[in-house]
Amino acid sequence: MLNCEQATRLQSDAMERPLSMREKMALKMHTTLCSACRQFGRQVGTLRDLTRQYRDRPDQKD
Amino acid sequence: MSHESLDDQAFVEQVRDQMLSFARSQLNHEQEAEDVVQEALAGALRNMERFAHRAALRTWIFTILRNKIADTLRKRYRNLESDSYDECNECGDGDDSWFDDSGHWQAQHKPNSWQGTDQQALSDDFWRIFDYCLNHLPAEQGRVFMMREMLELSSADICHNLALSTSNLHVLLHRARLRLRECLSNHWFEGEHHAEL
């Protein structure tokens, strides 16, 4: 069974590379039981979206 | 893509001045300060066309600068502590440990849900906090996070560029995401967000 540190590492790695079937299943088992890691998994995706929005938003007057 | 804001000489000069005074304060050495600013600016400007937004560009430039300063300090002290320097000493967070000994969340770091990322995210106040949080990542984490998420370079390119192993890169990105997530939670999503930043 994964602990939270390992689970969040896999969630972060999933932004970088495809996870193996085994990794996906282990992660799924963990997040089914752990709401904090479920949140983290959603939020890493949101961070990516927000960072691109931040980069691309029109300039404000300085 | 529009270049009007980025080709602005006045903007570059203003940033250069801010960089110089920051570098001087860190290095206490005029020539070294000018060198790191020159290198950082040259490095950052090569990618400037990717940034539509000046604050984002400035954040990126300062991240590069902080890394150059760290390299310079490292060189300066290398002779004194050549044995104790750990290759990846910025991979970890030092004082911050997110997880306990068994790898479970420390109570104060546990993620809660984020509300309203759709509407709130668009306000200027939110983006100020976002900028603040990016700026407060440790330099090495900030650099790889921005190379990955703002420049959209591949993991392989970043590793090649910085001579990092894939696993070190992934550790750094994991740390950066933990930290950025928490900063946004504390200052916006779970806080009384009209914060005093």
mmCIF file of C-alpha atoms in Angstrom:
data_model
loop_
_atom_site.group_PDB
_atom_site.id
_atom_site.type_symbol
_atom_site.label_atom_id
_atom_site.label_comp_id
_atom_site.label_asym_id
_atom_site.label_seq_id
_atom_site.Cartn_x
_atom_site.Cartn_y
_atom_site.Cartn_z
ATOM 1 C CA MET A 1 0.000 0.000 0.000
ATOM 2 C CA LEU A 2 1.342 3.429 -0.915
ATOM 3 C CA ASN A 3 1.756 6.115 1.688
ATOM 4 C CA CYS A 4 0.768 9.733 0.976
ATOM 5 C CA GLU A 5 4.263 10.832 0.068
ATOM 6 C CA GLN A 6 4.556 8.089 -2.531
ATOM 7 C CA ALA A 7 1.024 8.702 -3.797
ATOM 8 C CA THR A 8 1.576 12.440 -4.322
ATOM 9 C CA ARG A 9 4.907 11.723 -5.978
ATOM 10 C CA LEU A 10 3.099 9.479 -8.486
ATOM 11 C CA GLN A 11 0.436 12.156 -9.010
ATOM 12 C CA SER A 12 3.172 14.671 -9.753
ATOM 13 C CA ASP A 13 5.017 12.188 -11.980
ATOM 14 C CA ALA A 14 1.777 11.574 -13.877
ATOM 15 C CA MET A 15 2.116 15.155 -15.139
ATOM 16 C CA GLU A 16 5.502 14.135 -16.592
ATOM 17 C CA ARG A 17 5.114 10.607 -17.888
ATOM 18 C CA PRO A 18 2.438 7.966 -18.364
ATOM 19 C CA LEU A 19 2.083 5.811 -15.258
ATOM 20 C CA SER A 20 2.289 2.049 -15.566
ATOM 21 C CA MET A 21 -0.851 -0.006 -15.025
ATOM 22 C CA ARG A 22 0.520 -1.137 -11.694
ATOM 23 C CA GLU A 23 1.226 2.424 -10.564
ATOM 24 C CA LYS A 24 -2.237 3.526 -11.630
ATOM 25 C CA MET A 25 -3.901 0.757 -9.666
ATOM 26 C CA ALA A 26 -1.841 1.424 -6.552
ATOM 27 C CA LEU A 27 -2.661 5.115 -6.795
ATOM 28 C CA LYS A 28 -6.346 4.428 -7.320
ATOM 29 C CA MET A 29 -6.453 2.244 -4.225
ATOM 30 C CA HIS A 30 -4.793 4.951 -2.200
ATOM 31 C CA THR A 31 -6.941 7.846 -3.373
ATOM 32 C CA THR A 32 -10.122 5.869 -2.887
ATOM 33 C CA LEU A 33 -9.358 5.913 0.808
ATOM 34 C CA CYS A 34 -7.473 9.187 1.190
ATOM 35 C CA SER A 35 -9.300 12.449 0.549
ATOM 36 C CA ALA A 36 -6.220 14.643 1.078
ATOM 37 C CA CYS A 37 -4.383 12.885 -1.754
ATOM 38 C CA ARG A 38 -7.529 13.011 -3.886
ATOM 39 C CA GLN A 39 -7.429 16.781 -3.486
ATOM 40 C CA PHE A 40 -3.735 16.910 -4.253
ATOM 41 C CA GLY A 41 -4.293 14.933 -7.449
ATOM 42 C CA ARG A 42 -6.895 17.437 -8.643
ATOM 43 C CA GLN A 43 -4.825 20.407 -7.623
ATOM 44 C CA VAL A 44 -1.656 19.454 -9.542
ATOM 45 C CA GLY A 45 -3.735 19.600 -12.701
ATOM 46 C CA THR A 46 -5.227 22.917 -11.644
ATOM 47 C CA LEU A 47 -1.715 24.263 -10.985
ATOM 48 C CA ARG A 48 -0.748 23.496 -14.552
ATOM 49 C CA ASP A 49 -3.820 25.289 -15.910
ATOM 50 C CA LEU A 50 -3.338 28.275 -13.621
ATOM 51 C CA THR A 51 0.331 28.642 -14.512
ATOM 52 C CA ARG A 52 -0.499 28.831 -18.208
ATOM 53 C CA GLN A 53 -3.310 31.286 -17.584
ATOM 54 C CA TYR A 54 -0.892 33.374 -15.544
ATOM 55 C CA ARG A 55 1.643 33.376 -18.348
ATOM 56 C CA ASP A 56 -0.908 34.180 -21.039
ATOM 57 C CA ARG A 57 -3.151 36.703 -19.377
ATOM 58 C CA PRO A 58 -3.069 40.122 -20.946
ATOM 59 C CA ASP A 59 -0.767 42.714 -19.434
ATOM 60 C CA GLN A 60 -2.112 45.083 -16.848
ATOM 61 C CA LYS A 61 -1.000 48.671 -16.797
ATOM 62 C CA ASP A 62 2.011 48.761 -14.497
ATOM 63 C CA MET B 1 1.907 36.784 -30.584
ATOM 64 C CA SER B 2 2.270 40.393 -29.620
ATOM 65 C CA HIS B 3 5.754 41.625 -28.902
ATOM 66 C CA GLU B 4 4.966 45.180 -28.036
ATOM 67 C CA SER B 5 5.323 44.868 -24.278
ATOM 68 C CA LEU B 6 8.353 42.625 -24.460
ATOM 69 C CA ASP B 7 10.442 44.644 -26.830
ATOM 70 C CA ASP B 8 10.021 47.569 -24.558
ATOM 71 C CA GLN B 9 13.488 48.870 -23.779
ATOM 72 C CA ALA B 10 12.240 50.751 -20.756
ATOM 73 C CA PHE B 11 10.861 47.556 -19.262
ATOM 74 C CA VAL B 12 14.141 45.711 -19.761
ATOM 75 C CA GLU B 13 16.119 48.547 -18.223
ATOM 76 C CA GLN B 14 13.826 48.752 -15.251
ATOM 77 C CA VAL B 15 14.098 45.025 -14.644
ATOM 78 C CA ARG B 16 17.859 45.207 -15.097
ATOM 79 C CA ASP B 17 18.124 47.856 -12.387
ATOM 80 C CA GLN B 18 16.028 45.797 -9.996
ATOM 81 C CA MET B 19 18.153 42.750 -10.768
ATOM 82 C CA LEU B 20 21.374 44.617 -10.143
ATOM 83 C CA SER B 21 20.344 45.939 -6.795
ATOM 84 C CA PHE B 22 19.158 42.486 -5.750
ATOM 85 C CA ALA B 23 22.386 40.833 -6.954
ATOM 86 C CA ARG B 24 24.532 43.434 -5.197
ATOM 87 C CA SER B 25 22.697 42.871 -1.954
ATOM 88 C CA GLN B 26 23.241 39.114 -2.193
ATOM 89 C CA LEU B 27 26.826 39.058 -3.407
ATOM 90 C CA ASN B 28 28.399 42.238 -2.062
ATOM 91 C CA HIS B 29 30.633 42.283 -5.088
ATOM 92 C CA GLU B 30 30.103 44.655 -7.984
ATOM 93 C CA GLN B 31 31.748 42.658 -10.759
ATOM 94 C CA GLU B 32 30.104 39.379 -9.788
ATOM 95 C CA ALA B 33 26.759 41.138 -9.502
ATOM 96 C CA GLU B 34 27.046 42.552 -13.003
ATOM 97 C CA ASP B 35 28.118 39.198 -14.383
ATOM 98 C CA VAL B 36 25.209 37.260 -12.936
ATOM 99 C CA VAL B 37 22.720 39.892 -14.084
ATOM 100 C CA GLN B 38 24.137 39.809 -17.596
ATOM 101 C CA GLU B 39 24.000 36.037 -17.773
ATOM 102 C CA ALA B 40 20.565 35.787 -16.245
ATOM 103 C CA LEU B 41 19.140 38.442 -18.512
ATOM 104 C CA ALA B 42 20.633 36.888 -21.620
ATOM 105 C CA GLY B 43 19.305 33.473 -20.597
ATOM 106 C CA ALA B 44 15.854 34.749 -19.768
ATOM 107 C CA LEU B 45 15.473 36.929 -22.856
ATOM 108 C CA ARG B 46 16.033 33.966 -25.128
ATOM 109 C CA ASN B 47 12.651 32.714 -23.975
ATOM 110 C CA MET B 48 10.848 35.986 -23.622
ATOM 111 C CA GLU B 49 8.571 35.556 -26.604
ATOM 112 C CA ARG B 50 6.756 32.861 -24.671
ATOM 113 C CA PHE B 51 5.480 35.319 -22.099
ATOM 114 C CA ALA B 52 2.505 37.485 -22.832
ATOM 115 C CA HIS B 53 2.469 38.893 -19.364
ATOM 116 C CA ARG B 54 5.198 41.072 -17.893
ATOM 117 C CA ALA B 55 4.785 40.021 -14.288
ATOM 118 C CA ALA B 56 5.225 36.416 -15.405
ATOM 119 C CA LEU B 57 8.341 37.358 -17.341
ATOM 120 C CA ARG B 58 9.762 39.265 -14.392
ATOM 121 C CA THR B 59 9.136 36.302 -12.094
ATOM 122 C CA TRP B 60 10.918 34.042 -14.546
ATOM 123 C CA ILE B 61 13.880 36.403 -14.880
ATOM 124 C CA PHE B 62 14.316 36.652 -11.103
ATOM 125 C CA THR B 63 14.167 32.905 -10.759
ATOM 126 C CA ILE B 64 17.043 32.584 -13.207
ATOM 127 C CA LEU B 65 18.897 35.314 -11.356
ATOM 128 C CA ARG B 66 18.487 33.595 -7.978
ATOM 129 C CA ASN B 67 19.930 30.437 -9.488
ATOM 130 C CA LYS B 68 22.914 32.284 -10.927
ATOM 131 C CA ILE B 69 23.546 33.904 -7.566
ATOM 132 C CA ALA B 70 23.342 30.522 -5.842
ATOM 133 C CA ASP B 71 25.873 29.123 -8.343
ATOM 134 C CA THR B 72 28.213 32.023 -7.700
ATOM 135 C CA LEU B 73 27.989 31.624 -3.937
ATOM 136 C CA ARG B 74 28.545 27.924 -4.274
ATOM 137 C CA LYS B 75 31.709 28.517 -6.301
ATOM 138 C CA ARG B 76 32.863 31.032 -3.769
ATOM 139 C CA TYR B 77 32.527 28.570 -0.913
ATOM 140 C CA ARG B 78 33.442 25.438 -2.767
ATOM 141 C CA ASN B 79 37.030 25.495 -1.584
ATOM 142 C CA LEU B 80 35.945 25.775 1.997
ATOM 143 C CA GLU B 81 33.375 23.028 2.001
ATOM 144 C CA SER B 82 34.010 20.954 -1.068
ATOM 145 C CA ASP B 83 33.250 17.706 0.710
ATOM 146 C CA SER B 84 30.047 18.656 2.388
ATOM 147 C CA TYR B 85 28.255 19.979 -0.644
ATOM 148 C CA ASP B 86 25.463 17.696 -1.654
ATOM 149 C CA GLU B 87 24.669 17.585 -5.368
ATOM 150 C CA CYS B 88 20.996 17.828 -4.822
ATOM 151 C CA ASN B 89 20.781 19.758 -1.613
ATOM 152 C CA GLU B 90 17.945 21.840 -2.962
ATOM 153 C CA CYS B 91 15.895 18.824 -3.877
ATOM 154 C CA GLY B 92 14.491 18.632 -0.373
ATOM 155 C CA ASP B 93 12.859 21.377 1.556
ATOM 156 C CA GLY B 94 15.136 21.471 4.525
ATOM 157 C CA ASP B 95 12.954 22.899 7.215
ATOM 158 C CA ASP B 96 9.661 21.825 5.718
ATOM 159 C CA SER B 97 8.530 18.329 6.034
ATOM 160 C CA TRP B 98 5.200 17.653 4.451
ATOM 161 C CA PHE B 99 4.944 14.075 5.607
ATOM 162 C CA ASP B 100 5.608 12.269 8.866
ATOM 163 C CA ASP B 101 8.043 9.391 9.263
ATOM 164 C CA SER B 102 5.563 6.908 7.896
ATOM 165 C CA GLY B 103 4.945 9.084 4.814
ATOM 166 C CA HIS B 104 1.504 10.393 5.816
ATOM 167 C CA TRP B 105 0.473 14.029 5.638
ATOM 168 C CA GLN B 106 1.432 16.201 8.574
ATOM 169 C CA ALA B 107 -1.871 17.605 9.813
ATOM 170 C CA GLN B 108 -1.016 21.238 9.022
ATOM 171 C CA HIS B 109 -0.026 20.424 5.428
ATOM 172 C CA LYS B 110 -3.031 18.313 4.489
ATOM 173 C CA PRO B 111 -4.750 19.499 1.309
ATOM 174 C CA ASN B 112 -8.361 20.621 1.508
ATOM 175 C CA SER B 113 -10.556 21.213 -1.472
ATOM 176 C CA TRP B 114 -10.232 24.391 -3.529
ATOM 177 C CA GLN B 115 -13.419 26.267 -4.259
ATOM 178 C CA GLY B 116 -14.130 28.476 -7.196
ATOM 179 C CA THR B 117 -10.939 28.061 -9.203
ATOM 180 C CA ASP B 118 -13.006 29.183 -12.168
ATOM 181 C CA GLN B 119 -14.226 32.606 -11.185
ATOM 182 C CA GLN B 120 -11.907 33.664 -8.398
ATOM 183 C CA ALA B 121 -8.883 32.710 -10.417
ATOM 184 C CA LEU B 122 -9.559 35.546 -12.771
ATOM 185 C CA SER B 123 -9.287 38.387 -10.295
ATOM 186 C CA ASP B 124 -6.191 40.575 -10.096
ATOM 187 C CA ASP B 125 -5.907 39.860 -6.382
ATOM 188 C CA PHE B 126 -5.637 36.186 -7.094
ATOM 189 C CA TRP B 127 -2.881 36.690 -9.675
ATOM 190 C CA ARG B 128 -0.917 38.833 -7.269
ATOM 191 C CA ILE B 129 -0.945 35.957 -4.822
ATOM 192 C CA PHE B 130 -0.065 33.497 -7.550
ATOM 193 C CA ASP B 131 2.935 35.640 -8.462
ATOM 194 C CA TYR B 132 3.937 35.886 -4.803
ATOM 195 C CA CYS B 133 3.777 32.100 -4.398
ATOM 196 C CA LEU B 134 5.816 31.429 -7.547
ATOM 197 C CA ASN B 135 8.391 33.946 -6.357
ATOM 198 C CA HIS B 136 8.712 32.230 -3.015
ATOM 199 C CA LEU B 137 9.569 28.807 -4.329
ATOM 200 C CA PRO B 138 13.180 27.882 -3.563
ATOM 201 C CA ALA B 139 15.190 28.979 -6.605
ATOM 202 C CA GLU B 140 15.948 25.533 -7.961
ATOM 203 C CA GLN B 141 12.343 24.389 -7.600
ATOM 204 C CA GLY B 142 11.069 27.585 -9.156
ATOM 205 C CA ARG B 143 13.366 27.236 -12.114
ATOM 206 C CA VAL B 144 12.352 23.696 -13.015
ATOM 207 C CA PHE B 145 8.671 24.361 -12.335
ATOM 208 C CA MET B 146 8.693 27.376 -14.644
ATOM 209 C CA MET B 147 10.729 25.619 -17.314
ATOM 210 C CA ARG B 148 8.189 22.834 -17.260
ATOM 211 C CA GLU B 149 4.941 24.769 -16.864
ATOM 212 C CA MET B 150 5.597 28.210 -18.362
ATOM 213 C CA LEU B 151 8.116 27.370 -21.077
ATOM 214 C CA GLU B 152 6.495 23.946 -21.541
ATOM 215 C CA LEU B 153 9.838 22.252 -22.058
ATOM 216 C CA SER B 154 9.830 18.469 -21.892
ATOM 217 C CA SER B 155 11.322 16.658 -18.906
ATOM 218 C CA ALA B 156 14.067 15.381 -21.210
ATOM 219 C CA ASP B 157 14.986 18.884 -22.383
ATOM 220 C CA ILE B 158 15.114 20.231 -18.842
ATOM 221 C CA CYS B 159 17.305 17.370 -17.630
ATOM 222 C CA HIS B 160 19.620 17.884 -20.563
ATOM 223 C CA ASN B 161 19.755 21.629 -20.025
ATOM 224 C CA LEU B 162 20.468 21.513 -16.318
ATOM 225 C CA ALA B 163 22.382 18.232 -16.244
ATOM 226 C CA LEU B 164 19.819 16.766 -13.852
ATOM 227 C CA SER B 165 18.757 13.145 -13.658
ATOM 228 C CA THR B 166 15.109 12.469 -14.438
ATOM 229 C CA SER B 167 14.523 11.360 -10.902
ATOM 230 C CA ASN B 168 16.048 14.535 -9.425
ATOM 231 C CA LEU B 169 13.889 16.590 -11.751
ATOM 232 C CA HIS B 170 10.786 14.729 -10.668
ATOM 233 C CA VAL B 171 11.664 15.197 -7.004
ATOM 234 C CA LEU B 172 12.075 18.935 -7.589
ATOM 235 C CA LEU B 173 8.762 19.183 -9.427
ATOM 236 C CA HIS B 174 6.985 17.221 -6.702
ATOM 237 C CA ARG B 175 8.424 19.590 -4.051
ATOM 238 C CA ALA B 176 7.538 22.653 -6.087
ATOM 239 C CA ARG B 177 3.947 21.463 -6.518
ATOM 240 C CA LEU B 178 3.586 20.659 -2.819
ATOM 241 C CA ARG B 179 4.843 24.082 -1.904
ATOM 242 C CA LEU B 180 2.948 26.089 -4.493
ATOM 243 C CA ARG B 181 -0.246 24.240 -3.688
ATOM 244 C CA GLU B 182 0.114 24.988 -0.023
ATOM 245 C CA CYS B 183 0.976 28.636 -0.600
ATOM 246 C CA LEU B 184 -2.148 29.124 -2.730
ATOM 247 C CA SER B 185 -4.259 27.307 -0.171
ATOM 248 C CA ASN B 186 -2.981 29.379 2.716
ATOM 249 C CA HIS B 187 -3.166 32.721 0.990
ATOM 250 C CA TRP B 188 -6.233 32.275 -1.134
ATOM 251 C CA PHE B 189 -8.323 29.170 -1.269
ATOM 252 C CA GLU B 190 -8.617 28.581 2.445
ATOM 253 C CA GLY B 191 -7.589 31.943 3.803
ATOM 254 C CA GLU B 192 -9.255 35.267 4.297
ATOM 255 C CA HIS B 193 -8.072 36.150 0.948
ATOM 256 C CA HIS B 194 -7.912 39.829 0.567
ATOM 257 C CA ALA B 195 -4.558 39.391 1.935
ATOM 258 C CA GLU B 196 -1.889 41.791 2.898
ATOM 259 C CA LEU B 197 0.679 40.875 0.324
#
